[in-house]
Amino acid sequence: LPQWQFYVFTNSLPSTNDVGFTNGPNVAFVTFLPPNLGLPRNLEADVDLFVSRDAGLLDLNETVVGNSFKSTMPGGSEVVILENQPLGDDVIYYIGVKSEDHQGGQYAFVGISQVDPFDEEDEDGNRILRGVPLNQGIIPDGSPNEPGAALVLALGNPLNGLTVQSAVAELALVHDDIGDLLGNLSHNGVSMVLNNHTLFNPNGTFGDLNITYDDFETIVPSFPSDGPGSLINYIGENGVGVWLMSMVDNALTHTGRVFGFNLILTPNRLLEGEGINGIVQPESFAYYVIEVPTDASALDVNLTEFDLPLDLYLRREELPTLRQFDKRALGTNDSNGLTLRMTRTDIPPLNPGQYFVGVYNPNFVPVEFRLTFDFERDLLIDAEQPFFAEELGVPLTDDAITRSTIFVADTRGVADVKVGVRIDHPRVSDLTMHLVSPLGTRVLLSENRGGPDASGWGSGPADLATYG
């Protein structure tokens, strides 16, 4: 079965501790670093991860596969986290990694068992993702041509939803020359650099380093990240899944070890109608994210309960700055509150999608505030407009490309797309479907995906397989 790779993991205490882990009730299985072997079509190869205590997974028993713990996200960074697991030589997990890609793919795989939770909520509601240094966190000596690197995984539990409001990184390491190092953090295709060959004093730094990186200026003492990139890049991102921190040494003659890495992720608590209390540092922004639905005709953002003047900014899909924004409201000395209203008649108009709110403090002291927002929604219950193929009953040619076209005369921007298909075919897992826009944007809908019925998608004209 070349499409599958299988592994077996026993959650028992090791006879030696050479691996650097102590088994416990928290178990995780992770695939990461998944490039395509052939010509890359996407950012990474697409693999799925299946975990079961039933050995029937090795035989691809349909019931066992269906009841297994699984991670089937697009791409190849997958994680399954199991909590409160027993210990013992008879506690055996069977793992299957399945390729869902036309190209062959490589991937790294690790099974981890430990005492501490991988993802835990603290008393303030923040999520603490405890990093797991692989290979005991050793940073091997490297050169510009052949750098050495230590890898650390931090895992957000997929069972707990998490939209990131802010991210703080805690790093602890020891090294002969810390200025040799470059630390990169990546998650969901978003990367940034924590430390970029930083010399913490003019003579260089060696020995232990314990540092907190906070680009949101909420923790004192802390350091901003060196960049390129910033922890602010993760605002609005889905925080679950695999976070990968690599500490790279590309200068000769020195070695070290990463012995601690944690991520403190604050969930987005700015919910419609409820609001949050916040604080913004002097001459700085505090950022928040709002998801505007397709039926919203107006957005009101309200800033209240502040003692000194604050400014309010709004920008779609990008962080607002003092010079770049979609709309803003400036505070005054006698202001008891600010309301920033954006509608479809503004320039630029309100559109569905992700909007970033920036609260700017022009003062020389921190200021507390309260932030809320509300939507006005369309009176139309269903604003979707269906479009149908120009030709139905198109025959599917074997080992070839078949095209079906839909003409859309509406010139307005697209807010949301759902695609329905009705296909009869003796083996639907032979099919790959793409949706291509008039401008050439290509989206992969399905690639060699089967199902309980091998011969078709849907059972009649009105029963469609829908992709949102």
CSV table of C-alpha atoms in Angstrom, one decimal:
chain,number,residue,atom,x,y,z
A,1,LEU,CA,0.0,0.0,0.0
A,2,PRO,CA,2.3,2.8,-1.2
A,3,GLN,CA,-0.3,5.4,-0.3
A,4,TRP,CA,0.0,4.5,3.4
A,5,GLN,CA,2.8,4.3,5.9
A,6,PHE,CA,2.2,2.6,9.3
A,7,TYR,CA,3.8,3.0,12.7
A,8,VAL,CA,3.4,1.5,16.2
A,9,PHE,CA,3.9,3.4,19.4
A,10,THR,CA,3.9,1.9,22.9
A,11,ASN,CA,3.1,4.2,25.8
A,12,SER,CA,5.4,2.6,28.4
A,13,LEU,CA,8.3,4.0,30.5
A,14,PRO,CA,11.5,3.6,28.5
A,15,SER,CA,14.3,1.3,29.9
A,16,THR,CA,16.7,4.2,29.2
A,17,ASN,CA,16.2,7.9,29.0
A,18,ASP,CA,18.4,8.5,25.9
A,19,VAL,CA,15.4,9.9,24.0
A,20,GLY,CA,15.0,12.7,26.5
A,21,PHE,CA,11.3,12.2,27.2
A,22,THR,CA,9.4,10.7,30.2
A,23,ASN,CA,6.2,9.0,29.1
A,24,GLY,CA,3.0,10.2,30.7
A,25,PRO,CA,-0.8,10.5,30.2
A,26,ASN,CA,-0.4,13.1,27.4
A,27,VAL,CA,0.3,11.6,24.0
A,28,ALA,CA,0.7,13.3,20.6
A,29,PHE,CA,1.4,12.2,17.1
A,30,VAL,CA,2.7,14.8,14.6
A,31,THR,CA,3.6,15.0,11.0
A,32,PHE,CA,5.5,18.1,9.9
A,33,LEU,CA,8.0,19.5,7.3
A,34,PRO,CA,6.2,17.8,4.4
A,35,PRO,CA,7.6,18.9,1.0
A,36,ASN,CA,6.5,17.4,-2.3
A,37,LEU,CA,9.1,15.0,-3.8
A,38,GLY,CA,8.2,16.0,-7.3
A,39,LEU,CA,7.4,19.5,-8.6
A,40,PRO,CA,5.6,21.2,-5.8
A,41,ARG,CA,2.0,22.2,-6.6
A,42,ASN,CA,1.1,23.7,-3.3
A,43,LEU,CA,3.0,25.0,-0.2
A,44,GLU,CA,3.5,21.4,1.0
A,45,ALA,CA,2.5,17.8,0.4
A,46,ASP,CA,-0.9,16.7,1.6
A,47,VAL,CA,-1.0,13.9,4.1
A,48,ASP,CA,-3.6,12.7,6.6
A,49,LEU,CA,-3.0,11.2,10.0
A,50,PHE,CA,-5.0,8.3,11.6
A,51,VAL,CA,-4.4,6.9,15.2
A,52,SER,CA,-6.1,3.9,16.8
A,53,ARG,CA,-5.6,1.4,19.6
A,54,ASP,CA,-7.1,-1.2,17.3
A,55,ALA,CA,-4.6,-3.1,15.1
A,56,GLY,CA,-7.2,-3.3,12.4
A,57,LEU,CA,-6.0,0.1,11.3
A,58,LEU,CA,-3.0,-1.8,9.8
A,59,ASP,CA,-5.4,-3.7,7.6
A,60,LEU,CA,-7.4,-0.6,6.7
A,61,ASN,CA,-10.5,-2.0,8.3
A,62,GLU,CA,-13.2,0.4,7.3
A,63,THR,CA,-14.8,0.6,10.8
A,64,VAL,CA,-11.5,1.0,12.5
A,65,VAL,CA,-10.4,3.8,10.1
A,66,GLY,CA,-13.7,5.5,10.5
A,67,ASN,CA,-13.6,5.4,14.3
A,68,SER,CA,-9.9,6.4,14.6
A,69,PHE,CA,-8.6,9.7,15.9
A,70,LYS,CA,-7.7,11.6,12.8
A,71,SER,CA,-6.3,14.8,11.4
A,72,THR,CA,-7.2,15.5,7.8
A,73,MET,CA,-6.4,19.2,7.3
A,74,PRO,CA,-5.2,20.4,3.9
A,75,GLY,CA,-1.4,20.2,3.8
A,76,GLY,CA,0.9,17.9,5.7
A,77,SER,CA,1.2,19.4,9.1
A,78,GLU,CA,-1.1,17.2,11.1
A,79,VAL,CA,-1.5,16.6,14.9
A,80,VAL,CA,-3.5,14.2,17.0
A,81,ILE,CA,-3.4,14.9,20.8
A,82,LEU,CA,-4.7,12.4,23.3
A,83,GLU,CA,-5.1,13.2,27.0
A,84,ASN,CA,-5.5,11.1,30.2
A,85,GLN,CA,-4.0,8.1,28.5
A,86,PRO,CA,-2.8,5.0,30.4
A,87,LEU,CA,0.8,3.8,30.8
A,88,GLY,CA,2.0,0.3,30.2
A,89,ASP,CA,3.6,-2.2,27.8
A,90,ASP,CA,0.1,-3.2,26.6
A,91,VAL,CA,-0.9,0.4,25.7
A,92,ILE,CA,-0.2,0.3,22.0
A,93,TYR,CA,-1.1,2.9,19.4
A,94,TYR,CA,-1.3,2.1,15.6
A,95,ILE,CA,-0.6,5.1,13.4
A,96,GLY,CA,-1.3,5.4,9.7
A,97,VAL,CA,-0.1,8.3,7.5
A,98,LYS,CA,-1.9,8.5,4.2
A,99,SER,CA,-0.9,10.5,1.1
A,100,GLU,CA,-3.7,12.6,-0.4
A,101,ASP,CA,-1.4,14.1,-3.0
A,102,HIS,CA,-0.8,13.4,-6.7
A,103,GLN,CA,2.9,14.0,-6.1
A,104,GLY,CA,4.9,11.8,-3.7
A,105,GLY,CA,5.6,13.6,-0.4
A,106,GLN,CA,8.2,13.4,2.3
A,107,TYR,CA,7.4,14.2,6.0
A,108,ALA,CA,8.8,14.1,9.4
A,109,PHE,CA,6.9,12.1,12.0
A,110,VAL,CA,7.1,11.9,15.8
A,111,GLY,CA,5.2,10.3,18.6
A,112,ILE,CA,5.5,12.0,21.9
A,113,SER,CA,4.4,11.1,25.5
A,114,GLN,CA,4.9,13.3,28.5
A,115,VAL,CA,3.6,14.2,31.9
A,116,ASP,CA,2.7,17.9,31.2
A,117,PRO,CA,-0.2,18.8,28.9
A,118,PHE,CA,0.8,20.1,25.4
A,119,ASP,CA,-1.9,22.7,25.5
A,120,GLU,CA,-3.3,24.1,28.8
A,121,GLU,CA,-5.4,27.1,29.7
A,122,ASP,CA,-4.1,29.3,32.5
A,123,GLU,CA,-6.1,31.3,35.1
A,124,ASP,CA,-6.4,34.3,32.8
A,125,GLY,CA,-7.9,32.2,29.9
A,126,ASN,CA,-4.7,32.2,27.9
A,127,ARG,CA,-3.5,29.0,26.2
A,128,ILE,CA,-0.1,27.8,27.1
A,129,LEU,CA,1.6,25.7,24.4
A,130,ARG,CA,4.6,23.9,25.9
A,131,GLY,CA,7.3,23.4,23.4
A,132,VAL,CA,8.8,19.9,22.9
A,133,PRO,CA,12.5,20.1,21.9
A,134,LEU,CA,13.3,17.2,19.5
A,135,ASN,CA,16.7,15.5,19.9
A,136,GLN,CA,16.9,17.0,23.4
A,137,GLY,CA,17.1,20.5,21.9
A,138,ILE,CA,20.7,20.2,20.8
A,139,ILE,CA,21.9,23.0,18.5
A,140,PRO,CA,24.6,21.4,16.4
A,141,ASP,CA,27.5,23.4,15.1
A,142,GLY,CA,26.9,24.7,11.6
A,143,SER,CA,28.3,26.8,8.8
A,144,PRO,CA,26.8,29.2,6.3
A,145,ASN,CA,26.8,26.3,3.7
A,146,GLU,CA,25.6,23.6,6.1
A,147,PRO,CA,23.8,25.2,9.1
A,148,GLY,CA,22.8,23.1,12.1
A,149,ALA,CA,19.4,23.5,13.7
A,150,ALA,CA,17.4,22.4,16.8
A,151,LEU,CA,13.7,21.9,16.2
A,152,VAL,CA,11.0,22.5,18.8
A,153,LEU,CA,7.3,21.6,18.4
A,154,ALA,CA,4.5,23.5,20.2
A,155,LEU,CA,1.1,21.9,19.7
A,156,GLY,CA,-2.4,23.5,19.8
A,157,ASN,CA,-5.0,20.9,20.6
A,158,PRO,CA,-7.4,20.7,17.6
A,159,LEU,CA,-10.3,19.8,19.9
A,160,ASN,CA,-10.2,23.3,21.3
A,161,GLY,CA,-10.9,26.1,18.9
A,162,LEU,CA,-8.5,29.1,19.0
A,163,THR,CA,-8.4,32.3,17.1
A,164,VAL,CA,-5.2,34.1,18.1
A,165,GLN,CA,-5.6,37.6,19.6
A,166,SER,CA,-1.9,37.9,20.7
A,167,ALA,CA,1.1,35.6,20.9
A,168,VAL,CA,4.1,35.7,23.3
A,169,ALA,CA,7.1,33.4,23.0
A,170,GLU,CA,9.3,32.4,26.0
A,171,LEU,CA,12.7,31.0,25.1
A,172,ALA,CA,15.4,29.4,27.2
A,173,LEU,CA,18.7,28.1,25.8
A,174,VAL,CA,22.4,27.8,26.5
A,175,HIS,CA,25.0,28.4,23.8
A,176,ASP,CA,28.7,29.2,23.5
A,177,ASP,CA,28.0,32.3,21.3
A,178,ILE,CA,24.3,33.3,21.1
A,179,GLY,CA,25.1,35.8,18.3
A,180,ASP,CA,25.6,32.8,16.0
A,181,LEU,CA,21.9,31.9,16.2
A,182,LEU,CA,18.7,32.7,14.2
A,183,GLY,CA,15.4,31.5,15.6
A,184,ASN,CA,12.4,31.1,13.3
A,185,LEU,CA,8.8,30.4,14.2
A,186,SER,CA,6.3,29.1,11.7
A,187,HIS,CA,2.6,28.1,11.8
A,188,ASN,CA,-0.1,27.7,9.1
A,189,GLY,CA,2.3,29.1,6.4
A,190,VAL,CA,3.1,32.2,8.5
A,191,SER,CA,6.7,32.6,9.5
A,192,MET,CA,8.7,35.2,11.5
A,193,VAL,CA,12.1,35.5,13.1
A,194,LEU,CA,12.5,35.8,16.9
A,195,ASN,CA,16.2,36.4,17.2
A,196,ASN,CA,18.4,37.3,14.2
A,197,HIS,CA,22.1,36.9,15.3
A,198,THR,CA,21.4,39.2,18.3
A,199,LEU,CA,24.3,40.4,20.5
A,200,PHE,CA,22.8,41.2,23.8
A,201,ASN,CA,25.9,43.1,24.8
A,202,PRO,CA,28.8,44.6,22.8
A,203,ASN,CA,31.1,41.7,23.7
A,204,GLY,CA,28.7,39.0,22.6
A,205,THR,CA,26.7,36.7,24.8
A,206,PHE,CA,27.4,33.2,26.0
A,207,GLY,CA,25.9,30.9,28.6
A,208,ASP,CA,22.3,30.9,29.6
A,209,LEU,CA,19.6,33.0,27.9
A,210,ASN,CA,16.1,33.3,29.3
A,211,ILE,CA,14.0,35.8,27.3
A,212,THR,CA,10.4,36.7,26.6
A,213,TYR,CA,9.5,38.0,23.1
A,214,ASP,CA,6.4,40.2,23.1
A,215,ASP,CA,5.6,42.4,20.1
A,216,PHE,CA,2.3,43.5,21.7
A,217,GLU,CA,4.1,45.2,24.7
A,218,THR,CA,1.8,43.5,27.3
A,219,ILE,CA,4.6,41.9,29.4
A,220,VAL,CA,7.4,43.7,31.2
A,221,PRO,CA,10.2,43.0,31.0
A,222,SER,CA,10.2,41.6,27.4
A,223,PHE,CA,11.9,42.1,24.1
A,224,PRO,CA,10.4,42.7,20.6
A,225,SER,CA,11.3,40.1,18.0
A,226,ASP,CA,14.1,40.9,15.6
A,227,GLY,CA,12.2,40.1,12.4
A,228,PRO,CA,11.7,40.0,9.5
A,229,GLY,CA,8.1,39.3,10.5
A,230,SER,CA,6.6,39.8,13.9
A,231,LEU,CA,4.4,37.9,16.4
A,232,ILE,CA,1.7,40.4,15.4
A,233,ASN,CA,1.5,38.4,12.2
A,234,TYR,CA,-0.4,35.7,14.0
A,235,ILE,CA,-3.4,37.9,15.0
A,236,GLY,CA,-6.5,36.3,13.6
A,237,GLU,CA,-4.8,33.0,12.7
A,238,ASN,CA,-6.1,29.7,13.8
A,239,GLY,CA,-3.9,28.7,16.7
A,240,VAL,CA,-4.5,25.0,16.7
A,241,GLY,CA,-2.1,22.5,15.1
A,242,VAL,CA,1.7,22.5,14.7
A,243,TRP,CA,3.9,25.4,15.7
A,244,LEU,CA,7.5,24.8,14.6
A,245,MET,CA,10.4,26.8,16.1
A,246,SER,CA,13.9,26.2,14.6
A,247,MET,CA,17.0,27.5,16.2
A,248,VAL,CA,19.7,27.7,13.5
A,249,ASP,CA,23.5,27.9,14.0
A,250,ASN,CA,25.3,28.9,10.8
A,251,ALA,CA,28.7,30.0,12.3
A,252,LEU,CA,31.5,27.5,13.1
A,253,THR,CA,33.0,26.4,16.4
A,254,HIS,CA,30.1,26.8,18.9
A,255,THR,CA,27.2,24.6,20.0
A,256,GLY,CA,24.3,24.8,22.5
A,257,ARG,CA,20.9,23.5,23.5
A,258,VAL,CA,17.3,24.8,23.6
A,259,PHE,CA,15.9,23.6,27.0
A,260,GLY,CA,12.7,25.6,27.1
A,261,PHE,CA,10.2,27.1,24.6
A,262,ASN,CA,6.6,28.1,25.4
A,263,LEU,CA,3.9,30.0,23.5
A,264,ILE,CA,1.3,32.1,25.4
A,265,LEU,CA,-1.6,32.6,23.0
A,266,THR,CA,-4.5,34.9,24.0
A,267,PRO,CA,-7.7,33.8,22.3
A,268,ASN,CA,-9.8,36.5,20.5
A,269,ARG,CA,-12.4,37.4,23.1
A,270,LEU,CA,-13.9,40.3,21.1
A,271,LEU,CA,-17.3,38.8,20.5
A,272,GLU,CA,-20.3,40.6,19.0
A,273,GLY,CA,-22.2,42.5,21.6
A,274,GLU,CA,-20.1,41.4,24.5
A,275,GLY,CA,-16.8,43.3,24.2
A,276,ILE,CA,-13.6,43.2,26.2
A,277,ASN,CA,-11.6,45.4,28.6
A,278,GLY,CA,-8.1,46.2,27.4
A,279,ILE,CA,-5.0,48.3,27.9
A,280,VAL,CA,-2.8,50.0,25.4
A,281,GLN,CA,0.7,51.1,26.0
A,282,PRO,CA,2.1,54.7,25.4
A,283,GLU,CA,2.4,55.7,21.8
A,284,SER,CA,1.4,52.2,20.7
A,285,PHE,CA,-1.4,50.2,19.1
A,286,ALA,CA,-3.5,47.4,20.6
A,287,TYR,CA,-4.9,45.2,17.9
A,288,TYR,CA,-8.1,43.1,17.7
A,289,VAL,CA,-9.8,41.1,14.9
A,290,ILE,CA,-13.4,41.0,13.7
A,291,GLU,CA,-14.9,38.5,11.2
A,292,VAL,CA,-17.5,40.4,9.1
A,293,PRO,CA,-20.1,38.0,7.8
A,294,THR,CA,-21.5,38.1,4.2
A,295,ASP,CA,-24.9,39.5,5.4
A,296,ALA,CA,-23.4,42.5,7.3
A,297,SER,CA,-24.5,45.9,5.9
A,298,ALA,CA,-22.8,48.0,8.6
A,299,LEU,CA,-20.2,47.6,11.3
A,300,ASP,CA,-20.1,49.7,14.5
A,301,VAL,CA,-17.0,49.6,16.7
A,302,ASN,CA,-17.3,51.3,20.0
A,303,LEU,CA,-14.5,52.5,22.3
A,304,THR,CA,-15.5,53.6,25.8
A,305,GLU,CA,-14.4,53.8,29.5
A,306,PHE,CA,-11.0,55.5,28.9
A,307,ASP,CA,-9.6,58.4,30.9
A,308,LEU,CA,-7.3,59.9,28.2
A,309,PRO,CA,-7.9,60.4,24.5
A,310,LEU,CA,-7.5,57.4,22.3
A,311,ASP,CA,-7.8,56.9,18.5
A,312,LEU,CA,-9.7,54.1,16.7
A,313,TYR,CA,-8.6,52.6,13.4
A,314,LEU,CA,-10.1,50.0,11.1
A,315,ARG,CA,-8.5,48.1,8.1
A,316,ARG,CA,-9.5,45.0,6.1
A,317,GLU,CA,-7.1,42.1,6.0
A,318,GLU,CA,-4.1,44.2,7.1
A,319,LEU,CA,-3.1,45.8,10.4
A,320,PRO,CA,-3.9,49.5,10.5
A,321,THR,CA,-1.1,52.0,11.0
A,322,LEU,CA,-1.1,55.8,11.6
A,323,ARG,CA,-0.8,56.2,7.8
A,324,GLN,CA,-2.6,53.2,6.4
A,325,PHE,CA,-6.2,52.5,7.3
A,326,ASP,CA,-9.7,52.1,5.8
A,327,LYS,CA,-11.3,54.4,8.4
A,328,ARG,CA,-10.5,56.1,11.7
A,329,ALA,CA,-11.9,58.1,14.5
A,330,LEU,CA,-9.7,60.5,16.5
A,331,GLY,CA,-10.3,61.1,20.2
A,332,THR,CA,-10.5,64.4,21.9
A,333,ASN,CA,-9.9,65.6,25.5
A,334,ASP,CA,-13.6,65.9,26.3
A,335,SER,CA,-14.6,62.6,24.5
A,336,ASN,CA,-16.5,60.1,26.6
A,337,GLY,CA,-16.4,57.5,23.8
A,338,LEU,CA,-15.8,56.9,20.2
A,339,THR,CA,-17.9,55.0,17.6
A,340,LEU,CA,-16.4,54.1,14.2
A,341,ARG,CA,-19.1,53.1,11.7
A,342,MET,CA,-18.3,51.5,8.4
A,343,THR,CA,-21.0,50.7,5.8
A,344,ARG,CA,-21.3,49.5,2.2
A,345,THR,CA,-21.5,53.2,1.0
A,346,ASP,CA,-18.1,54.1,2.5
A,347,ILE,CA,-14.9,54.3,0.4
A,348,PRO,CA,-13.6,51.7,0.7
A,349,PRO,CA,-16.9,50.0,1.4
A,350,LEU,CA,-17.5,47.4,4.1
A,351,ASN,CA,-16.9,43.9,2.7
A,352,PRO,CA,-17.1,40.4,4.2
A,353,GLY,CA,-13.9,39.1,5.7
A,354,GLN,CA,-11.4,39.8,8.4
A,355,TYR,CA,-11.1,43.4,9.8
A,356,PHE,CA,-8.4,44.5,12.2
A,357,VAL,CA,-9.2,47.1,14.8
A,358,GLY,CA,-6.4,49.3,16.1
A,359,VAL,CA,-6.7,51.2,19.3
A,360,TYR,CA,-3.9,53.8,19.4
A,361,ASN,CA,-2.7,55.6,22.5
A,362,PRO,CA,-1.0,59.0,21.7
A,363,ASN,CA,-0.3,59.6,25.4
A,364,PHE,CA,2.8,59.0,27.5
A,365,VAL,CA,1.1,56.6,30.0
A,366,PRO,CA,-0.8,53.4,29.5
A,367,VAL,CA,-4.6,53.8,29.1
A,368,GLU,CA,-7.4,51.3,29.9
A,369,PHE,CA,-10.5,51.0,27.7
A,370,ARG,CA,-13.5,49.0,26.8
A,371,LEU,CA,-14.1,47.8,23.2
A,372,THR,CA,-17.3,46.5,21.7
A,373,PHE,CA,-18.8,46.0,18.2
A,374,ASP,CA,-22.1,45.2,16.5
A,375,PHE,CA,-23.4,44.5,13.0
A,376,GLU,CA,-26.4,45.6,11.1
A,377,ARG,CA,-27.5,42.8,8.8
A,378,ASP,CA,-29.4,42.6,5.5
A,379,LEU,CA,-33.1,42.1,5.6
A,380,LEU,CA,-32.8,39.4,2.9
A,381,ILE,CA,-32.7,36.0,4.5
A,382,ASP,CA,-30.8,34.4,1.7
A,383,ALA,CA,-28.6,36.7,-0.5
A,384,GLU,CA,-26.9,33.8,-2.3
A,385,GLN,CA,-27.3,33.7,-6.1
A,386,PRO,CA,-27.0,30.3,-7.8
A,387,PHE,CA,-25.3,29.8,-11.2
A,388,PHE,CA,-25.5,26.6,-13.2
A,389,ALA,CA,-23.3,25.0,-15.8
A,390,GLU,CA,-24.0,26.0,-19.4
A,391,GLU,CA,-24.1,22.3,-20.4
A,392,LEU,CA,-25.3,19.4,-18.4
A,393,GLY,CA,-24.6,15.7,-18.9
A,394,VAL,CA,-21.0,16.4,-19.9
A,395,PRO,CA,-19.2,13.0,-20.5
A,396,LEU,CA,-16.0,12.4,-18.5
A,397,THR,CA,-13.2,11.3,-20.8
A,398,ASP,CA,-10.8,8.6,-19.4
A,399,ASP,CA,-7.3,9.8,-18.6
A,400,ALA,CA,-8.0,13.3,-19.8
A,401,ILE,CA,-9.2,16.8,-18.7
A,402,THR,CA,-12.9,17.5,-18.9
A,403,ARG,CA,-14.1,21.1,-18.6
A,404,SER,CA,-17.5,22.5,-17.5
A,405,THR,CA,-18.0,26.2,-17.6
A,406,ILE,CA,-20.4,28.6,-15.8
A,407,PHE,CA,-20.8,32.2,-17.0
A,408,VAL,CA,-21.4,34.8,-14.3
A,409,ALA,CA,-22.6,38.2,-15.6
A,410,ASP,CA,-22.6,39.8,-12.2
A,411,THR,CA,-19.6,42.2,-12.0
A,412,ARG,CA,-19.6,42.7,-8.2
A,413,GLY,CA,-16.9,41.2,-6.0
A,414,VAL,CA,-17.2,37.7,-4.7
A,415,ALA,CA,-18.0,37.4,-1.0
A,416,ASP,CA,-18.4,33.7,-0.6
A,417,VAL,CA,-18.4,30.6,-2.9
A,418,LYS,CA,-20.0,27.2,-2.6
A,419,VAL,CA,-19.6,24.6,-5.3
A,420,GLY,CA,-22.0,21.8,-5.9
A,421,VAL,CA,-21.3,18.8,-8.2
A,422,ARG,CA,-23.3,15.8,-9.4
A,423,ILE,CA,-21.1,13.2,-11.0
A,424,ASP,CA,-21.6,9.6,-12.0
A,425,HIS,CA,-18.4,7.7,-12.4
A,426,PRO,CA,-17.4,4.0,-11.8
A,427,ARG,CA,-14.5,5.1,-9.6
A,428,VAL,CA,-14.8,8.7,-8.2
A,429,SER,CA,-11.4,8.3,-6.5
A,430,ASP,CA,-9.8,8.6,-9.9
A,431,LEU,CA,-11.0,12.2,-10.2
A,432,THR,CA,-9.4,15.5,-9.4
A,433,MET,CA,-11.5,18.7,-9.5
A,434,HIS,CA,-10.3,22.3,-9.7
A,435,LEU,CA,-12.3,25.5,-9.8
A,436,VAL,CA,-10.7,28.2,-11.9
A,437,SER,CA,-11.8,31.8,-11.8
A,438,PRO,CA,-11.9,34.2,-14.8
A,439,LEU,CA,-8.7,35.7,-13.6
A,440,GLY,CA,-7.0,32.3,-13.4
A,441,THR,CA,-7.1,31.7,-9.6
A,442,ARG,CA,-7.2,27.9,-9.2
A,443,VAL,CA,-8.6,26.1,-6.1
A,444,LEU,CA,-8.3,22.4,-5.6
A,445,LEU,CA,-11.8,21.0,-4.6
A,446,SER,CA,-11.1,17.3,-4.5
A,447,GLU,CA,-8.2,15.0,-5.4
A,448,ASN,CA,-8.6,11.3,-5.5
A,449,ARG,CA,-11.1,11.3,-2.7
A,450,GLY,CA,-13.5,8.3,-2.4
A,451,GLY,CA,-16.4,7.7,-0.1
A,452,PRO,CA,-19.0,5.1,0.8
A,453,ASP,CA,-20.3,5.0,-2.8
A,454,ALA,CA,-17.4,4.4,-5.2
A,455,SER,CA,-19.5,5.1,-8.3
A,456,GLY,CA,-20.8,8.6,-7.9
A,457,TRP,CA,-21.3,11.8,-5.9
A,458,GLY,CA,-24.9,12.5,-5.1
A,459,SER,CA,-27.9,10.3,-5.9
A,460,GLY,CA,-30.1,12.7,-8.0
A,461,PRO,CA,-30.3,16.1,-9.6
A,462,ALA,CA,-30.8,17.9,-6.3
A,463,ASP,CA,-28.3,16.0,-4.2
A,464,LEU,CA,-25.0,17.6,-4.7
A,465,ALA,CA,-21.6,17.2,-3.1
A,466,THR,CA,-20.9,20.7,-1.9
A,467,TYR,CA,-17.6,22.4,-1.2
A,468,GLY,CA,-17.6,25.6,0.8
